[in-house]
GROMACS .gro file of C-alpha atoms in nm:
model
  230
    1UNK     CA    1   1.034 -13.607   8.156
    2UNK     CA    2   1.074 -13.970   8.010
    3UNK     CA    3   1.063 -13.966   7.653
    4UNK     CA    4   0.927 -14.352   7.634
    5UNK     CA    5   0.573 -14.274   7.548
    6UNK     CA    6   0.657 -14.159   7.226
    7UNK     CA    7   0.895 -14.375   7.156
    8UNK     CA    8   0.645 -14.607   7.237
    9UNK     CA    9   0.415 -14.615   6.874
   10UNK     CA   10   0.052 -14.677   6.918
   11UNK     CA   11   0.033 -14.662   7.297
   12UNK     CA   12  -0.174 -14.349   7.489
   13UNK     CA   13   0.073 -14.053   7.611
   14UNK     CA   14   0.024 -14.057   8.015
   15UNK     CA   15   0.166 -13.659   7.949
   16UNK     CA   16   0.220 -13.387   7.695
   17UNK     CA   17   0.530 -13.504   7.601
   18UNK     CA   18   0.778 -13.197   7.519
   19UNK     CA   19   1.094 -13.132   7.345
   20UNK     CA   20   1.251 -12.758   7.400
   21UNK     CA   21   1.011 -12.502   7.253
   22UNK     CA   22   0.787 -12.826   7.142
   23UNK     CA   23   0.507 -13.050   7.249
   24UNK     CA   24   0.455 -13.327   7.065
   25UNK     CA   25   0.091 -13.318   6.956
   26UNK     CA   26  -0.166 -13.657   7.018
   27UNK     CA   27  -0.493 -13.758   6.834
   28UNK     CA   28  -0.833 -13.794   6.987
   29UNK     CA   29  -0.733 -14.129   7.158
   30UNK     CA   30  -0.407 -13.943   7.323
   31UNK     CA   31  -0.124 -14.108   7.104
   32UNK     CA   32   0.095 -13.912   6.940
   33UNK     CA   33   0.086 -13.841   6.599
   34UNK     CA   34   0.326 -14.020   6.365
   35UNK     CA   35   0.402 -13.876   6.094
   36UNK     CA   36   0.659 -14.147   5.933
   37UNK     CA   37   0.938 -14.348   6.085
   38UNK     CA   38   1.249 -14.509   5.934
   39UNK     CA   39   1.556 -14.707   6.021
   40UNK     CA   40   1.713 -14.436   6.239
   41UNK     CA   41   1.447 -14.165   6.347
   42UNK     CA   42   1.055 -14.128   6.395
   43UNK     CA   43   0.904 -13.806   6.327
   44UNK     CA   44   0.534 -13.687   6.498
   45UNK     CA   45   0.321 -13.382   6.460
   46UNK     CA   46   0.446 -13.141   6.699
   47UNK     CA   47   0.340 -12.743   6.789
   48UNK     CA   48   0.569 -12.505   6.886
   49UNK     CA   49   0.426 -12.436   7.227
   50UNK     CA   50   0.492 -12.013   7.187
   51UNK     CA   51   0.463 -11.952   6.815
   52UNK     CA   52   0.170 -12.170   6.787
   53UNK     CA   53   0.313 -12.339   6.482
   54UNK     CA   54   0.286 -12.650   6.332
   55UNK     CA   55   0.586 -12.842   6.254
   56UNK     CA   56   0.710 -13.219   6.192
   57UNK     CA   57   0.992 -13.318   6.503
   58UNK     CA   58   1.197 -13.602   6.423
   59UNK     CA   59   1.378 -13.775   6.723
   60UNK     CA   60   1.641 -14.058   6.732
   61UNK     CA   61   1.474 -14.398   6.753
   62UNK     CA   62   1.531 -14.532   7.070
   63UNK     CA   63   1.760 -14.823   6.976
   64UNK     CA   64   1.998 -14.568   6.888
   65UNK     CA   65   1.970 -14.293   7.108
   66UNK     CA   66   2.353 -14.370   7.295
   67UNK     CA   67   2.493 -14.487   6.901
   68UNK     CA   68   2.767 -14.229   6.813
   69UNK     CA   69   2.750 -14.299   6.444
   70UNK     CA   70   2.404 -14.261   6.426
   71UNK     CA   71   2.415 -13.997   6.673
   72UNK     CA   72   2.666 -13.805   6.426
   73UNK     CA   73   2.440 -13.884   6.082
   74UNK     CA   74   2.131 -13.737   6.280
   75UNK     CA   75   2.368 -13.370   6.351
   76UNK     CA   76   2.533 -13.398   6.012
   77UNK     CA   77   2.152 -13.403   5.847
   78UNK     CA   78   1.999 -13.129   6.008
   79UNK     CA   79   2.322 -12.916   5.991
   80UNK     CA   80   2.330 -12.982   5.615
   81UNK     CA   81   1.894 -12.863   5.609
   82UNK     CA   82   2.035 -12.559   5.756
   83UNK     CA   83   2.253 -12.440   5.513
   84UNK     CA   84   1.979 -12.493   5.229
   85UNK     CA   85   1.742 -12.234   5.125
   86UNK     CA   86   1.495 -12.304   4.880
   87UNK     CA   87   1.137 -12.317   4.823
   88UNK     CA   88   1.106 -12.717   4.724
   89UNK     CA   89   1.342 -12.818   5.061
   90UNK     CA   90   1.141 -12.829   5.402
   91UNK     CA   91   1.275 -12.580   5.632
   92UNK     CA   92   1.471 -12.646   5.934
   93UNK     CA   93   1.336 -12.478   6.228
   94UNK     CA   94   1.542 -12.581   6.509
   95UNK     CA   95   1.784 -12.840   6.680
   96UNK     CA   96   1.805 -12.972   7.038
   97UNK     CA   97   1.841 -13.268   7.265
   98UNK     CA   98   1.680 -13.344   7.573
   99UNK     CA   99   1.772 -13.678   7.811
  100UNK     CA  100   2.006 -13.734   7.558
  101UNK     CA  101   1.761 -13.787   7.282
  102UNK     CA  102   1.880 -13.596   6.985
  103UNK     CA  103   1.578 -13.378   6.820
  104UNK     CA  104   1.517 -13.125   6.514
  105UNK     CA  105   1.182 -12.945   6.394
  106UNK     CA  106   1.121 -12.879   6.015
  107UNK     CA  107   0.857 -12.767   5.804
  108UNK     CA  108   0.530 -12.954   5.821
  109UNK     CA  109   0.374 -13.028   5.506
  110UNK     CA  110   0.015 -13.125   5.557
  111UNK     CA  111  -0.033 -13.282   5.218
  112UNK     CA  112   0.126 -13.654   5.268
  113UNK     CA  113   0.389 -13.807   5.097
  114UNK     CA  114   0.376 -13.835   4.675
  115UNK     CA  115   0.473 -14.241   4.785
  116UNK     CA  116   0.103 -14.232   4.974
  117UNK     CA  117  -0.027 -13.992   4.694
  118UNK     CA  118  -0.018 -14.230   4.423
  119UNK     CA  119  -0.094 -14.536   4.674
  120UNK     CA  120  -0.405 -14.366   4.692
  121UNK     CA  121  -0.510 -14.209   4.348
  122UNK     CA  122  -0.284 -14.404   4.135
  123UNK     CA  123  -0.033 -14.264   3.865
  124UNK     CA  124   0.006 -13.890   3.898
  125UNK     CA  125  -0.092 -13.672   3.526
  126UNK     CA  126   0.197 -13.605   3.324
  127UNK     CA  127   0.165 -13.274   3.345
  128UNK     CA  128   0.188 -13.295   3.738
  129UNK     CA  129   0.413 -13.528   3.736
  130UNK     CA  130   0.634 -13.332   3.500
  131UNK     CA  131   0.583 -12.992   3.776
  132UNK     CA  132   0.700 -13.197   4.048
  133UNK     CA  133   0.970 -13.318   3.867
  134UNK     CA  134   1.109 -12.973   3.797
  135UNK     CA  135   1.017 -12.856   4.139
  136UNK     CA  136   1.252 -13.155   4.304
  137UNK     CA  137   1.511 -13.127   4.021
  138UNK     CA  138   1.557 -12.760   4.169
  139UNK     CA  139   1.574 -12.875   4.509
  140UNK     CA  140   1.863 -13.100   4.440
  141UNK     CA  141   2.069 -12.836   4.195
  142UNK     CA  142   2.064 -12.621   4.559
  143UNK     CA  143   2.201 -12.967   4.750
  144UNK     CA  144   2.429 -13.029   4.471
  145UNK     CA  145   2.520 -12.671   4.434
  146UNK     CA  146   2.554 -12.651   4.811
  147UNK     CA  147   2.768 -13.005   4.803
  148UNK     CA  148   2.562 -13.219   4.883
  149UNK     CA  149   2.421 -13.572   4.768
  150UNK     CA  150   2.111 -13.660   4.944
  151UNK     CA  151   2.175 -14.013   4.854
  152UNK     CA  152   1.793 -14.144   4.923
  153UNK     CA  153   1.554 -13.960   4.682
  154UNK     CA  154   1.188 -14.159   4.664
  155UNK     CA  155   0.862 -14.098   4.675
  156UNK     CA  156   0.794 -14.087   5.036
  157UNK     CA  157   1.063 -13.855   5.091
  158UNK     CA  158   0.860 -13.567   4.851
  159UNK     CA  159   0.634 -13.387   5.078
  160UNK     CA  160   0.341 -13.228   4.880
  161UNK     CA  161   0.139 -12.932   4.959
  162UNK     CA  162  -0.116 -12.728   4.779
  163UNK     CA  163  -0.076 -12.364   4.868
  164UNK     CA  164  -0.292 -12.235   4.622
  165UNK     CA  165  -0.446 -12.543   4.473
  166UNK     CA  166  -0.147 -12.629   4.245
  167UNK     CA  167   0.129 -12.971   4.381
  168UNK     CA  168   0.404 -12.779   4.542
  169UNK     CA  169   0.669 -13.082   4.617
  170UNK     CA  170   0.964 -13.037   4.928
  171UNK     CA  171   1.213 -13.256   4.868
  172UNK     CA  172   1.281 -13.420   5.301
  173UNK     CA  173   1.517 -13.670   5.501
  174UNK     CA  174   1.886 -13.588   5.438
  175UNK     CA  175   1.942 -13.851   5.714
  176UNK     CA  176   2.194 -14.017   5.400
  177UNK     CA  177   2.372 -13.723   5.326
  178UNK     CA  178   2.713 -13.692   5.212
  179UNK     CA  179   2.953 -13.447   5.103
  180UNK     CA  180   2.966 -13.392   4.683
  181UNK     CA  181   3.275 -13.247   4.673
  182UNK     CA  182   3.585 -13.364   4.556
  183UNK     CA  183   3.796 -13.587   4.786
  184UNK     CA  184   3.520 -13.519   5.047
  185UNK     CA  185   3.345 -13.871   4.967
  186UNK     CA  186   3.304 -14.103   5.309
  187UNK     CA  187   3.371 -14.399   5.345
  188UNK     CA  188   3.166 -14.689   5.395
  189UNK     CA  189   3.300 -14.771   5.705
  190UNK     CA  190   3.202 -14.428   5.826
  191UNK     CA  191   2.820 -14.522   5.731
  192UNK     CA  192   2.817 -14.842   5.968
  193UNK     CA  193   2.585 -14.802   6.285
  194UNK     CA  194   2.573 -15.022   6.544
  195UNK     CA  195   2.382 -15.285   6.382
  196UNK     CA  196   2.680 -15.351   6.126
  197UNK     CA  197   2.473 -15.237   5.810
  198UNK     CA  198   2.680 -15.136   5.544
  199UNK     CA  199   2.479 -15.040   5.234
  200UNK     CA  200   2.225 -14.743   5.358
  201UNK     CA  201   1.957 -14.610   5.124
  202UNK     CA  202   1.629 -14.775   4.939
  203UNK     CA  203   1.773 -15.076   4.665
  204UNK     CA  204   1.501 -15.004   4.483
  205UNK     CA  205   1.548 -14.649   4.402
  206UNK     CA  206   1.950 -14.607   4.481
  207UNK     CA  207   2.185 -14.619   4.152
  208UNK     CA  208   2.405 -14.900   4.046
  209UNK     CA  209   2.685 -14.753   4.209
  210UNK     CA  210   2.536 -14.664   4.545
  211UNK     CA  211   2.456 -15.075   4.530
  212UNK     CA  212   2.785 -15.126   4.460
  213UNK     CA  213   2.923 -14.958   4.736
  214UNK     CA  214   3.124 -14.773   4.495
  215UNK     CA  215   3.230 -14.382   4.522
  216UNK     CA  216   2.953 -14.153   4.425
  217UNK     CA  217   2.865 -13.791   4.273
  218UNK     CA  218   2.544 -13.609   4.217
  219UNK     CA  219   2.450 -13.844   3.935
  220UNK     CA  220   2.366 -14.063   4.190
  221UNK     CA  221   2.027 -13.848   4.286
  222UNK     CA  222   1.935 -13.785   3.963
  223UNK     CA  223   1.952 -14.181   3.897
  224UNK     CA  224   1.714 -14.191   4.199
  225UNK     CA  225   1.520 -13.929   4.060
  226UNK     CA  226   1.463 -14.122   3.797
  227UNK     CA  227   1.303 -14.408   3.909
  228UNK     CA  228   1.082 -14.224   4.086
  229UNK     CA  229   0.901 -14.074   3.849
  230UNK     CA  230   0.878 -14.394   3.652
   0.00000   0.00000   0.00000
């Protein structure tokens, strides 16, 4: 099956449109359901078509479907998701590719992003903002701990949820990850993509040194971290 409709934003799906185990799910007017899209990878509402469960499937945008460094970041991501275990990190659920269109499933959370949060209700209470800042601060001692930096910590990558009425925060999109460890630090050649960009994150949020282009450690998330919750 094609996969242009849904790479297609905003136009009708002629067709379920299916990836493994999942169909990609469509409103009332038959377009699929977007969920959020960056420079890399667009992710839509999808249902596990034999567990009946909801989850959010990010796909390769199509510009750089046949782009080996891209293709690379997208299986270094999710296999970095799947070594994490922790209650404030959406869950990976699975990994496949079909036409050659690179795909992985993860936890949906239903509650928007804390980025379209506060667009909407303005400046979060201390005292929330305070629990979601310890909730996300453990979510990165498990990437750190793990060794990893996720390198692009803002507000519309903190998923929020309300289990049981309180903000439960999950900390998404390791599409920027990179190795903590010692002597395991990339280079920036190694995060070029086909479009010759060289510095990859959010200026606004990223530290001096990711700006820089300089090595970095895990002080470079909790910079980010930061200037979120200011």
């Amino acid at each position: 099956m094609a996969v242009e409709p849904l790479l297609s934003p905003g136009e009708k799906a002629t067709e379920k449109v299916r990836f493994g185990n999942f169909e990609v799910m469509n409103d009332p007017e038959g377009r699929p359901v977007l969920l959020g899209k960056g420079t890399f990878g667009r992710t839509y509402q999808a249902r596990h078509c034999f567990l009946d469960i909801i989850v959010a499937l990010k796909i390769i945008t199509e510009r750089y479907v046949a782009d080996a460094a891209v293709r690379q970041r997208f299986l270094t991501e999710a296999r970095a998701v799947a070594k994490l275990s922790h209650p404030h990190i959406a869950r990976l659920y699975d990994f496949g590719e079909k036409d050659g269109v690179l795909h992985y499933a993860m936890e949906y959370c239903g509650g928007g992003s804390l980025a379209d949060h506060v667009a909407k209700n303005g400046p979060l209470p201390l005292r929330r903002t305070i629990e979601i800042a310890q909730q996300i601060s453990g979510a990165l001692k498990c990437a750190h701990t793990a060794g990893f930096i996720h390198r692009d910590l803002k507000p519309s990558n903190i998923m929020l949820t309300a289990p049981d009425g309180r903000p439960f925060a999950k900390l998404i999109d390791f599409g920027l990850v990179q190795p903590s460890v010692p002597g395991a630090t990339r280079s920036f050649a190694d995060d070029q993509s086909a479009d010759g960009a060289r510095f990859l994150g959010t200026p606004l949020f990223a530290s001096p040194e990711q700006l820089r282009e300089e090595p970095m450690d895990v002080r470079t998330d909790l910079f980010s971290l930061g200037m979120t919750l200011w």
